């Protein structure tokens, strides 16, 4: 069980209105385009930790059928306003299941999962994919940390699990063929950069 679930839910409810103004573009769009290029046109896609739905709306605009899931009811309401099939849920729960999809992606949401829960989340991702389906997990990384940042400003503070590049690359991924592990050192936020793991369900 994710012991930080309720504080994360409250933090993202607190920040939902501001995040609703975010624009999905730049490196995030590039990374998702690469993920979508591995799927057939019109494929079904599940986004885990979809926030206010900007990323899901971007994927839907490319002709894919999208289901979005987020822990925050306030975020889900905003995603629904964007016309997205969005649902409240916790993908750290072992029995989490909303169906089988051709693709599953998580953009900066699994970084809120304790490191000892990562394998359980990976099982949820595998259960959510058809055989041969593609998973893409994107996080901020580059340092070793578990806990809120010192300058965290949300109320309550959010929990983060941040991996060094070596630790991220060394993660065990049972149930999957590893397609790529990419580090985008050119796209930085403070001392962090995107880490992108792309997997195929086997």
mmCIF file of N, CA and C in Angstrom, residues 62-182:
data_model
loop_
_atom_site.group_PDB
_atom_site.id
_atom_site.type_symbol
_atom_site.label_atom_id
_atom_site.label_comp_id
_atom_site.label_asym_id
_atom_site.label_seq_id
_atom_site.Cartn_x
_atom_site.Cartn_y
_atom_site.Cartn_z
ATOM 1 N N UNK A 62 -4.202 12.666 -31.524
ATOM 2 C CA UNK A 62 -3.473 11.899 -32.527
ATOM 3 C C UNK A 62 -4.273 10.699 -33.032
ATOM 4 N N UNK A 63 -5.523 10.560 -32.559
ATOM 5 C CA UNK A 63 -6.389 9.504 -33.051
ATOM 6 C C UNK A 63 -6.416 8.246 -32.208
ATOM 7 N N UNK A 64 -5.831 8.299 -31.010
ATOM 8 C CA UNK A 64 -5.811 7.131 -30.137
ATOM 9 C C UNK A 64 -6.991 7.186 -29.160
ATOM 10 N N UNK A 65 -7.415 6.023 -28.697
ATOM 11 C CA UNK A 65 -8.480 5.933 -27.697
ATOM 12 C C UNK A 65 -7.830 5.937 -26.321
ATOM 13 N N UNK A 66 -8.157 6.934 -25.505
ATOM 14 C CA UNK A 66 -7.420 7.168 -24.268
ATOM 15 C C UNK A 66 -8.312 7.000 -23.049
ATOM 16 N N UNK A 67 -7.787 6.301 -22.060
ATOM 17 C CA UNK A 67 -8.352 6.271 -20.711
ATOM 18 C C UNK A 67 -7.310 6.881 -19.779
ATOM 19 N N UNK A 68 -7.743 7.831 -18.955
ATOM 20 C CA UNK A 68 -6.823 8.520 -18.049
ATOM 21 C C UNK A 68 -7.187 8.206 -16.608
ATOM 22 N N UNK A 69 -6.187 8.004 -15.766
ATOM 23 C CA UNK A 69 -6.394 7.715 -14.363
ATOM 24 C C UNK A 69 -5.531 8.641 -13.535
ATOM 25 N N UNK A 70 -6.113 9.158 -12.451
ATOM 26 C CA UNK A 70 -5.344 10.005 -11.547
ATOM 27 C C UNK A 70 -5.868 9.834 -10.134
ATOM 28 N N UNK A 71 -4.995 10.072 -9.174
ATOM 29 C CA UNK A 71 -5.339 9.948 -7.761
ATOM 30 C C UNK A 71 -6.231 11.087 -7.286
ATOM 31 N N UNK A 72 -6.116 12.248 -7.929
ATOM 32 C CA UNK A 72 -6.778 13.471 -7.470
ATOM 33 C C UNK A 72 -8.157 13.649 -8.117
ATOM 34 N N UNK A 73 -9.235 13.679 -7.340
ATOM 35 C CA UNK A 73 -10.552 13.948 -7.912
ATOM 36 C C UNK A 73 -10.628 15.304 -8.618
ATOM 37 N N UNK A 74 -9.910 16.298 -8.101
ATOM 38 C CA UNK A 74 -9.925 17.611 -8.751
ATOM 39 C C UNK A 74 -9.287 17.530 -10.131
ATOM 40 N N UNK A 75 -8.184 16.808 -10.257
ATOM 41 C CA UNK A 75 -7.562 16.622 -11.564
ATOM 42 C C UNK A 75 -8.476 15.859 -12.510
ATOM 43 N N UNK A 76 -9.109 14.807 -12.014
ATOM 44 C CA UNK A 76 -9.993 14.002 -12.863
ATOM 45 C C UNK A 76 -11.150 14.851 -13.376
ATOM 46 N N UNK A 77 -11.698 15.723 -12.544
ATOM 47 C CA UNK A 77 -12.777 16.597 -12.994
ATOM 48 C C UNK A 77 -12.315 17.502 -14.133
ATOM 49 N N UNK A 78 -11.089 18.009 -14.045
ATOM 50 C CA UNK A 78 -10.551 18.860 -15.111
ATOM 51 C C UNK A 78 -10.317 18.059 -16.389
ATOM 52 N N UNK A 79 -9.838 16.815 -16.249
ATOM 53 C CA UNK A 79 -9.646 15.965 -17.431
ATOM 54 C C UNK A 79 -10.983 15.639 -18.088
ATOM 55 N N UNK A 80 -11.994 15.375 -17.288
ATOM 56 C CA UNK A 80 -13.331 15.128 -17.843
ATOM 57 C C UNK A 80 -13.830 16.342 -18.620
ATOM 58 N N UNK A 81 -13.526 17.529 -18.124
ATOM 59 C CA UNK A 81 -13.912 18.755 -18.830
ATOM 60 C C UNK A 81 -13.221 18.874 -20.176
ATOM 61 N N UNK A 82 -12.097 18.190 -20.329
ATOM 62 C CA UNK A 82 -11.393 18.178 -21.614
ATOM 63 C C UNK A 82 -11.937 17.089 -22.546
ATOM 64 N N UNK A 83 -12.950 16.379 -22.116
ATOM 65 C CA UNK A 83 -13.543 15.338 -22.946
ATOM 66 C C UNK A 83 -12.832 14.009 -22.853
ATOM 67 N N UNK A 84 -12.009 13.837 -21.814
ATOM 68 C CA UNK A 84 -11.240 12.605 -21.634
ATOM 69 C C UNK A 84 -12.011 11.623 -20.755
ATOM 70 N N UNK A 85 -11.943 10.337 -21.079
ATOM 71 C CA UNK A 85 -12.459 9.286 -20.212
ATOM 72 C C UNK A 85 -11.494 9.166 -19.041
ATOM 73 N N UNK A 86 -11.792 9.865 -17.950
ATOM 74 C CA UNK A 86 -10.878 9.954 -16.814
ATOM 75 C C UNK A 86 -11.529 9.376 -15.571
ATOM 76 N N UNK A 87 -10.721 8.729 -14.740
ATOM 77 C CA UNK A 87 -11.218 8.040 -13.559
ATOM 78 C C UNK A 87 -10.274 8.253 -12.385
ATOM 79 N N UNK A 88 -10.829 8.283 -11.184
ATOM 80 C CA UNK A 88 -10.031 8.346 -9.971
ATOM 81 C C UNK A 88 -9.549 6.938 -9.640
ATOM 82 N N UNK A 89 -8.265 6.790 -9.356
ATOM 83 C CA UNK A 89 -7.728 5.480 -9.013
ATOM 84 C C UNK A 89 -6.304 5.576 -8.513
ATOM 85 N N UNK A 90 -5.845 4.494 -7.901
ATOM 86 C CA UNK A 90 -4.500 4.413 -7.328
ATOM 87 C C UNK A 90 -3.782 3.209 -7.935
ATOM 88 N N UNK A 91 -2.824 3.460 -8.803
ATOM 89 C CA UNK A 91 -2.153 2.364 -9.496
ATOM 90 C C UNK A 91 -1.126 1.654 -8.626
ATOM 91 N N UNK A 92 -0.988 2.071 -7.360
ATOM 92 C CA UNK A 92 -0.136 1.303 -6.453
ATOM 93 C C UNK A 92 -0.922 0.198 -5.743
ATOM 94 N N UNK A 93 -2.239 0.168 -5.930
ATOM 95 C CA UNK A 93 -3.040 -0.892 -5.323
ATOM 96 C C UNK A 93 -2.879 -2.176 -6.130
ATOM 97 N N UNK A 94 -2.580 -3.307 -5.503
ATOM 98 C CA UNK A 94 -2.326 -4.549 -6.240
ATOM 99 C C UNK A 94 -3.486 -4.991 -7.121
ATOM 100 N N UNK A 95 -4.740 -4.640 -6.743
ATOM 101 C CA UNK A 95 -5.890 -5.082 -7.531
ATOM 102 C C UNK A 95 -6.344 -4.037 -8.540
ATOM 103 N N UNK A 96 -5.532 -2.985 -8.756
ATOM 104 C CA UNK A 96 -5.892 -1.959 -9.732
ATOM 105 C C UNK A 96 -6.043 -2.579 -11.116
ATOM 106 N N UNK A 97 -7.179 -2.331 -11.770
ATOM 107 C CA UNK A 97 -7.400 -2.855 -13.125
ATOM 108 C C UNK A 97 -8.548 -2.092 -13.764
ATOM 109 N N UNK A 98 -8.307 -1.518 -14.923
ATOM 110 C CA UNK A 98 -9.378 -0.851 -15.672
ATOM 111 C C UNK A 98 -9.515 -1.433 -17.072
ATOM 112 N N UNK A 99 -8.766 -2.490 -17.387
ATOM 113 C CA UNK A 99 -8.844 -3.114 -18.696
ATOM 114 C C UNK A 99 -7.468 -3.364 -19.279
ATOM 115 N N UNK A 100 -7.453 -4.026 -20.443
ATOM 116 C CA UNK A 100 -6.204 -4.297 -21.154
ATOM 117 C C UNK A 100 -6.069 -3.338 -22.329
ATOM 118 N N UNK A 101 -4.894 -2.785 -22.468
ATOM 119 C CA UNK A 101 -4.645 -1.730 -23.445
ATOM 120 C C UNK A 101 -3.476 -2.104 -24.350
ATOM 121 N N UNK A 102 -3.394 -1.397 -25.484
ATOM 122 C CA UNK A 102 -2.252 -1.574 -26.380
ATOM 123 C C UNK A 102 -1.021 -0.831 -25.882
ATOM 124 N N UNK A 103 -1.253 0.227 -25.145
ATOM 125 C CA UNK A 103 -0.153 1.013 -24.607
ATOM 126 C C UNK A 103 -0.509 1.589 -23.253
ATOM 127 N N UNK A 104 0.490 1.694 -22.378
ATOM 128 C CA UNK A 104 0.337 2.329 -21.069
ATOM 129 C C UNK A 104 1.514 3.276 -20.881
ATOM 130 N N UNK A 105 1.229 4.515 -20.473
ATOM 131 C CA UNK A 105 2.345 5.406 -20.167
ATOM 132 C C UNK A 105 2.077 6.181 -18.884
ATOM 133 N N UNK A 106 3.165 6.565 -18.244
ATOM 134 C CA UNK A 106 3.124 7.323 -16.999
ATOM 135 C C UNK A 106 4.159 8.430 -17.109
ATOM 136 N N UNK A 107 3.684 9.667 -17.076
ATOM 137 C CA UNK A 107 4.556 10.827 -17.227
ATOM 138 C C UNK A 107 4.721 11.513 -15.875
ATOM 139 N N UNK A 108 5.849 11.282 -15.228
ATOM 140 C CA UNK A 108 6.173 11.932 -13.957
ATOM 141 C C UNK A 108 5.115 11.673 -12.882
ATOM 142 N N UNK A 109 4.633 10.427 -12.811
ATOM 143 C CA UNK A 109 3.717 10.046 -11.734
ATOM 144 C C UNK A 109 4.310 8.930 -10.873
ATOM 145 N N UNK A 110 5.034 8.008 -11.482
ATOM 146 C CA UNK A 110 5.620 6.911 -10.715
ATOM 147 C C UNK A 110 6.751 7.413 -9.808
ATOM 148 N N UNK A 111 7.210 8.632 -10.021
ATOM 149 C CA UNK A 111 8.214 9.209 -9.112
ATOM 150 C C UNK A 111 7.639 9.516 -7.732
ATOM 151 N N UNK A 112 6.316 9.353 -7.576
ATOM 152 C CA UNK A 112 5.706 9.510 -6.256
ATOM 153 C C UNK A 112 5.526 8.175 -5.541
ATOM 154 N N UNK A 113 6.054 7.103 -6.106
ATOM 155 C CA UNK A 113 5.897 5.754 -5.552
ATOM 156 C C UNK A 113 7.183 5.349 -4.834
ATOM 157 N N UNK A 114 7.073 4.900 -3.594
ATOM 158 C CA UNK A 114 8.251 4.427 -2.871
ATOM 159 C C UNK A 114 8.985 3.369 -3.695
ATOM 160 N N UNK A 115 10.288 3.379 -3.587
ATOM 161 C CA UNK A 115 11.097 2.477 -4.405
ATOM 162 C C UNK A 115 10.765 1.006 -4.141
ATOM 163 N N UNK A 116 10.399 0.666 -2.911
ATOM 164 C CA UNK A 116 10.085 -0.738 -2.637
ATOM 165 C C UNK A 116 8.705 -1.146 -3.153
ATOM 166 N N UNK A 117 7.957 -0.187 -3.705
ATOM 167 C CA UNK A 117 6.664 -0.494 -4.324
ATOM 168 C C UNK A 117 6.741 -0.524 -5.849
ATOM 169 N N UNK A 118 7.916 -0.212 -6.408
ATOM 170 C CA UNK A 118 8.026 -0.104 -7.861
ATOM 171 C C UNK A 118 7.652 -1.406 -8.560
ATOM 172 N N UNK A 119 8.128 -2.536 -8.053
ATOM 173 C CA UNK A 119 7.843 -3.812 -8.719
ATOM 174 C C UNK A 119 6.343 -4.112 -8.711
ATOM 175 N N UNK A 120 5.651 -3.733 -7.646
ATOM 176 C CA UNK A 120 4.203 -3.915 -7.613
ATOM 177 C C UNK A 120 3.505 -3.072 -8.661
ATOM 178 N N UNK A 121 3.969 -1.835 -8.846
ATOM 179 C CA UNK A 121 3.400 -0.972 -9.885
ATOM 180 C C UNK A 121 3.680 -1.558 -11.260
ATOM 181 N N UNK A 122 4.875 -2.113 -11.444
ATOM 182 C CA UNK A 122 5.206 -2.717 -12.733
ATOM 183 C C UNK A 122 4.271 -3.893 -13.041
ATOM 184 N N UNK A 123 3.883 -4.649 -12.020
ATOM 185 C CA UNK A 123 2.916 -5.730 -12.221
ATOM 186 C C UNK A 123 1.562 -5.183 -12.663
ATOM 187 N N UNK A 124 1.161 -4.051 -12.089
ATOM 188 C CA UNK A 124 -0.082 -3.399 -12.499
ATOM 189 C C UNK A 124 0.003 -2.962 -13.951
ATOM 190 N N UNK A 125 1.140 -2.379 -14.344
ATOM 191 C CA UNK A 125 1.333 -1.963 -15.734
ATOM 192 C C UNK A 125 1.244 -3.169 -16.662
ATOM 193 N N UNK A 126 1.898 -4.266 -16.278
ATOM 194 C CA UNK A 126 1.855 -5.470 -17.131
ATOM 195 C C UNK A 126 0.433 -6.012 -17.251
ATOM 196 N N UNK A 127 -0.317 -6.026 -16.142
ATOM 197 C CA UNK A 127 -1.692 -6.514 -16.167
ATOM 198 C C UNK A 127 -2.574 -5.635 -17.055
ATOM 199 N N UNK A 128 -2.206 -4.383 -17.179
ATOM 200 C CA UNK A 128 -3.004 -3.441 -17.967
ATOM 201 C C UNK A 128 -2.702 -3.498 -19.454
ATOM 202 N N UNK A 129 -1.714 -4.314 -19.849
ATOM 203 C CA UNK A 129 -1.288 -4.388 -21.249
ATOM 204 C C UNK A 129 -1.648 -5.727 -21.880
ATOM 205 N N UNK A 130 -2.036 -5.677 -23.138
ATOM 206 C CA UNK A 130 -2.147 -6.898 -23.923
ATOM 207 C C UNK A 130 -0.747 -7.428 -24.226
ATOM 208 N N UNK A 131 -0.641 -8.707 -24.537
ATOM 209 C CA UNK A 131 0.636 -9.278 -24.942
ATOM 210 C C UNK A 131 1.200 -8.483 -26.110
ATOM 211 N N UNK A 132 2.433 -8.065 -26.001
ATOM 212 C CA UNK A 132 3.054 -7.256 -27.043
ATOM 213 C C UNK A 132 2.816 -5.772 -26.891
ATOM 214 N N UNK A 133 2.009 -5.376 -25.897
ATOM 215 C CA UNK A 133 1.737 -3.964 -25.678
ATOM 216 C C UNK A 133 2.973 -3.218 -25.200
ATOM 217 N N UNK A 134 2.941 -1.901 -25.345
ATOM 218 C CA UNK A 134 4.092 -1.053 -25.050
ATOM 219 C C UNK A 134 3.825 -0.211 -23.803
ATOM 220 N N UNK A 135 4.809 -0.178 -22.916
ATOM 221 C CA UNK A 135 4.755 0.684 -21.732
ATOM 222 C C UNK A 135 5.869 1.710 -21.803
ATOM 223 N N UNK A 136 5.545 2.927 -21.411
ATOM 224 C CA UNK A 136 6.567 3.971 -21.303
ATOM 225 C C UNK A 136 6.453 4.622 -19.925
ATOM 226 N N UNK A 137 7.536 4.599 -19.171
ATOM 227 C CA UNK A 137 7.577 5.201 -17.844
ATOM 228 C C UNK A 137 8.588 6.340 -17.876
ATOM 229 N N UNK A 138 8.119 7.540 -17.552
ATOM 230 C CA UNK A 138 8.966 8.730 -17.581
ATOM 231 C C UNK A 138 8.993 9.336 -16.175
ATOM 232 N N UNK A 139 10.184 9.605 -15.674
ATOM 233 C CA UNK A 139 10.341 10.237 -14.364
ATOM 234 C C UNK A 139 11.437 11.289 -14.436
ATOM 235 N N UNK A 140 11.429 12.192 -13.460
ATOM 236 C CA UNK A 140 12.580 13.048 -13.247
ATOM 237 C C UNK A 140 13.595 12.272 -12.413
ATOM 238 N N UNK A 141 14.861 12.342 -12.768
ATOM 239 C CA UNK A 141 15.866 11.603 -12.026
ATOM 240 C C UNK A 141 17.247 12.217 -12.141
ATOM 241 N N UNK A 142 18.218 11.482 -11.590
ATOM 242 C CA UNK A 142 19.603 11.916 -11.652
ATOM 243 C C UNK A 142 20.277 11.983 -10.300
ATOM 244 N N UNK A 143 19.479 11.907 -9.223
ATOM 245 C CA UNK A 143 20.027 11.874 -7.879
ATOM 246 C C UNK A 143 19.329 10.746 -7.119
ATOM 247 N N UNK A 144 19.808 10.456 -5.921
ATOM 248 C CA UNK A 144 19.194 9.422 -5.091
ATOM 249 C C UNK A 144 18.427 10.097 -3.962
ATOM 250 N N UNK A 145 17.107 9.937 -3.971
ATOM 251 C CA UNK A 145 16.298 10.583 -2.935
ATOM 252 C C UNK A 145 15.001 9.816 -2.724
ATOM 253 N N UNK A 146 14.537 9.772 -1.480
ATOM 254 C CA UNK A 146 13.193 9.328 -1.142
ATOM 255 C C UNK A 146 12.656 10.252 -0.062
ATOM 256 N N UNK A 147 11.635 11.005 -0.406
ATOM 257 C CA UNK A 147 11.024 11.936 0.533
ATOM 258 C C UNK A 147 10.772 13.272 -0.141
ATOM 259 N N UNK A 148 10.103 14.196 0.546
ATOM 260 C CA UNK A 148 9.858 15.525 -0.022
ATOM 261 C C UNK A 148 11.158 16.291 -0.241
ATOM 262 N N UNK A 149 11.164 17.179 -1.221
ATOM 263 C CA UNK A 149 12.306 18.073 -1.404
ATOM 264 C C UNK A 149 12.258 19.173 -0.332
ATOM 265 N N UNK A 150 13.415 19.698 -0.001
ATOM 266 C CA UNK A 150 13.486 20.737 1.025
ATOM 267 C C UNK A 150 12.678 21.975 0.649
ATOM 268 N N UNK A 151 12.596 22.257 -0.672
ATOM 269 C CA UNK A 151 11.865 23.447 -1.110
ATOM 270 C C UNK A 151 10.459 23.111 -1.609
ATOM 271 N N UNK A 152 9.938 21.934 -1.248
ATOM 272 C CA UNK A 152 8.594 21.545 -1.666
ATOM 273 C C UNK A 152 7.571 22.556 -1.136
ATOM 274 N N UNK A 153 6.654 22.960 -2.005
ATOM 275 C CA UNK A 153 5.773 24.066 -1.661
ATOM 276 C C UNK A 153 4.289 23.689 -1.603
ATOM 277 N N UNK A 154 3.938 22.487 -2.053
ATOM 278 C CA UNK A 154 2.519 22.127 -2.009
ATOM 279 C C UNK A 154 2.089 21.856 -0.567
ATOM 280 N N UNK A 155 0.808 21.927 -0.326
ATOM 281 C CA UNK A 155 0.257 21.707 1.002
ATOM 282 C C UNK A 155 -0.776 20.583 0.929
ATOM 283 N N UNK A 156 -0.422 19.385 1.453
ATOM 284 C CA UNK A 156 0.801 19.004 2.164
ATOM 285 C C UNK A 156 1.952 18.735 1.191
ATOM 286 N N UNK A 157 3.182 18.608 1.683
ATOM 287 C CA UNK A 157 4.330 18.325 0.807
ATOM 288 C C UNK A 157 4.185 16.962 0.127
ATOM 289 N N UNK A 158 4.667 16.883 -1.117
ATOM 290 C CA UNK A 158 4.614 15.631 -1.872
ATOM 291 C C UNK A 158 5.851 14.774 -1.602
ATOM 292 N N UNK A 159 5.627 13.462 -1.608
ATOM 293 C CA UNK A 159 6.712 12.486 -1.521
ATOM 294 C C UNK A 159 7.283 12.239 -2.918
ATOM 295 N N UNK A 160 8.615 12.118 -3.024
ATOM 296 C CA UNK A 160 9.278 11.805 -4.287
ATOM 297 C C UNK A 160 10.253 10.642 -4.097
ATOM 298 N N UNK A 161 10.308 9.762 -5.080
ATOM 299 C CA UNK A 161 11.332 8.718 -5.163
ATOM 300 C C UNK A 161 12.136 8.993 -6.425
ATOM 301 N N UNK A 162 13.378 9.420 -6.262
ATOM 302 C CA UNK A 162 14.223 9.841 -7.375
ATOM 303 C C UNK A 162 15.410 8.888 -7.484
ATOM 304 N N UNK A 163 15.696 8.460 -8.716
ATOM 305 C CA UNK A 163 16.743 7.465 -8.971
ATOM 306 C C UNK A 163 17.943 8.100 -9.669
ATOM 307 N N UNK A 164 19.132 7.624 -9.337
ATOM 308 C CA UNK A 164 20.287 7.936 -10.170
ATOM 309 C C UNK A 164 20.108 7.238 -11.513
ATOM 310 N N UNK A 165 20.848 7.663 -12.517
ATOM 311 C CA UNK A 165 20.755 7.011 -13.824
ATOM 312 C C UNK A 165 21.145 5.537 -13.724
ATOM 313 N N UNK A 166 22.185 5.248 -12.969
ATOM 314 C CA UNK A 166 22.620 3.853 -12.833
ATOM 315 C C UNK A 166 21.541 2.997 -12.180
ATOM 316 N N UNK A 167 20.899 3.510 -11.145
ATOM 317 C CA UNK A 167 19.862 2.746 -10.463
ATOM 318 C C UNK A 167 18.624 2.575 -11.335
ATOM 319 N N UNK A 168 18.270 3.618 -12.088
ATOM 320 C CA UNK A 168 17.112 3.512 -12.989
ATOM 321 C C UNK A 168 17.372 2.473 -14.079
ATOM 322 N N UNK A 169 18.565 2.496 -14.632
ATOM 323 C CA UNK A 169 18.911 1.554 -15.701
ATOM 324 C C UNK A 169 18.972 0.125 -15.175
ATOM 325 N N UNK A 170 19.284 -0.046 -13.891
ATOM 326 C CA UNK A 170 19.448 -1.379 -13.318
ATOM 327 C C UNK A 170 18.141 -1.984 -12.809
ATOM 328 N N UNK A 171 17.034 -1.247 -12.879
ATOM 329 C CA UNK A 171 15.767 -1.773 -12.372
ATOM 330 C C UNK A 171 15.393 -3.077 -13.071
ATOM 331 N N UNK A 172 14.930 -4.031 -12.297
ATOM 332 C CA UNK A 172 14.437 -5.291 -12.853
ATOM 333 C C UNK A 172 13.048 -5.064 -13.439
ATOM 334 N N UNK A 173 12.778 -5.622 -14.628
ATOM 335 C CA UNK A 173 11.496 -5.410 -15.298
ATOM 336 C C UNK A 173 10.904 -6.743 -15.739
ATOM 337 N N UNK A 174 10.561 -7.629 -14.800
ATOM 338 C CA UNK A 174 9.977 -8.928 -15.171
ATOM 339 C C UNK A 174 8.649 -8.748 -15.893
ATOM 340 N N UNK A 175 8.412 -9.637 -16.865
ATOM 341 C CA UNK A 175 7.193 -9.547 -17.661
ATOM 342 C C UNK A 175 7.328 -8.663 -18.878
ATOM 343 N N UNK A 176 8.515 -8.088 -19.058
ATOM 344 C CA UNK A 176 8.736 -7.154 -20.157
ATOM 345 C C UNK A 176 10.050 -7.422 -20.866
ATOM 346 N N UNK A 177 10.058 -7.122 -22.146
ATOM 347 C CA UNK A 177 11.291 -6.954 -22.913
ATOM 348 C C UNK A 177 11.647 -5.478 -22.871
ATOM 349 N N UNK A 178 12.872 -5.171 -22.502
ATOM 350 C CA UNK A 178 13.283 -3.774 -22.439
ATOM 351 C C UNK A 178 13.643 -3.282 -23.833
ATOM 352 N N UNK A 179 12.967 -2.251 -24.295
ATOM 353 C CA UNK A 179 13.231 -1.687 -25.618
ATOM 354 C C UNK A 179 14.280 -0.583 -25.555
ATOM 355 N N UNK A 180 14.200 0.260 -24.541
ATOM 356 C CA UNK A 180 15.190 1.335 -24.426
ATOM 357 C C UNK A 180 15.139 1.942 -23.030
ATOM 358 N N UNK A 181 16.268 2.541 -22.650
ATOM 359 C CA UNK A 181 16.366 3.326 -21.421
ATOM 360 C C UNK A 181 17.145 4.584 -21.791
ATOM 361 N N UNK A 182 16.459 5.720 -21.787
ATOM 362 C CA UNK A 182 17.021 6.952 -22.331
ATOM 363 C C UNK A 182 17.090 8.007 -21.229
#
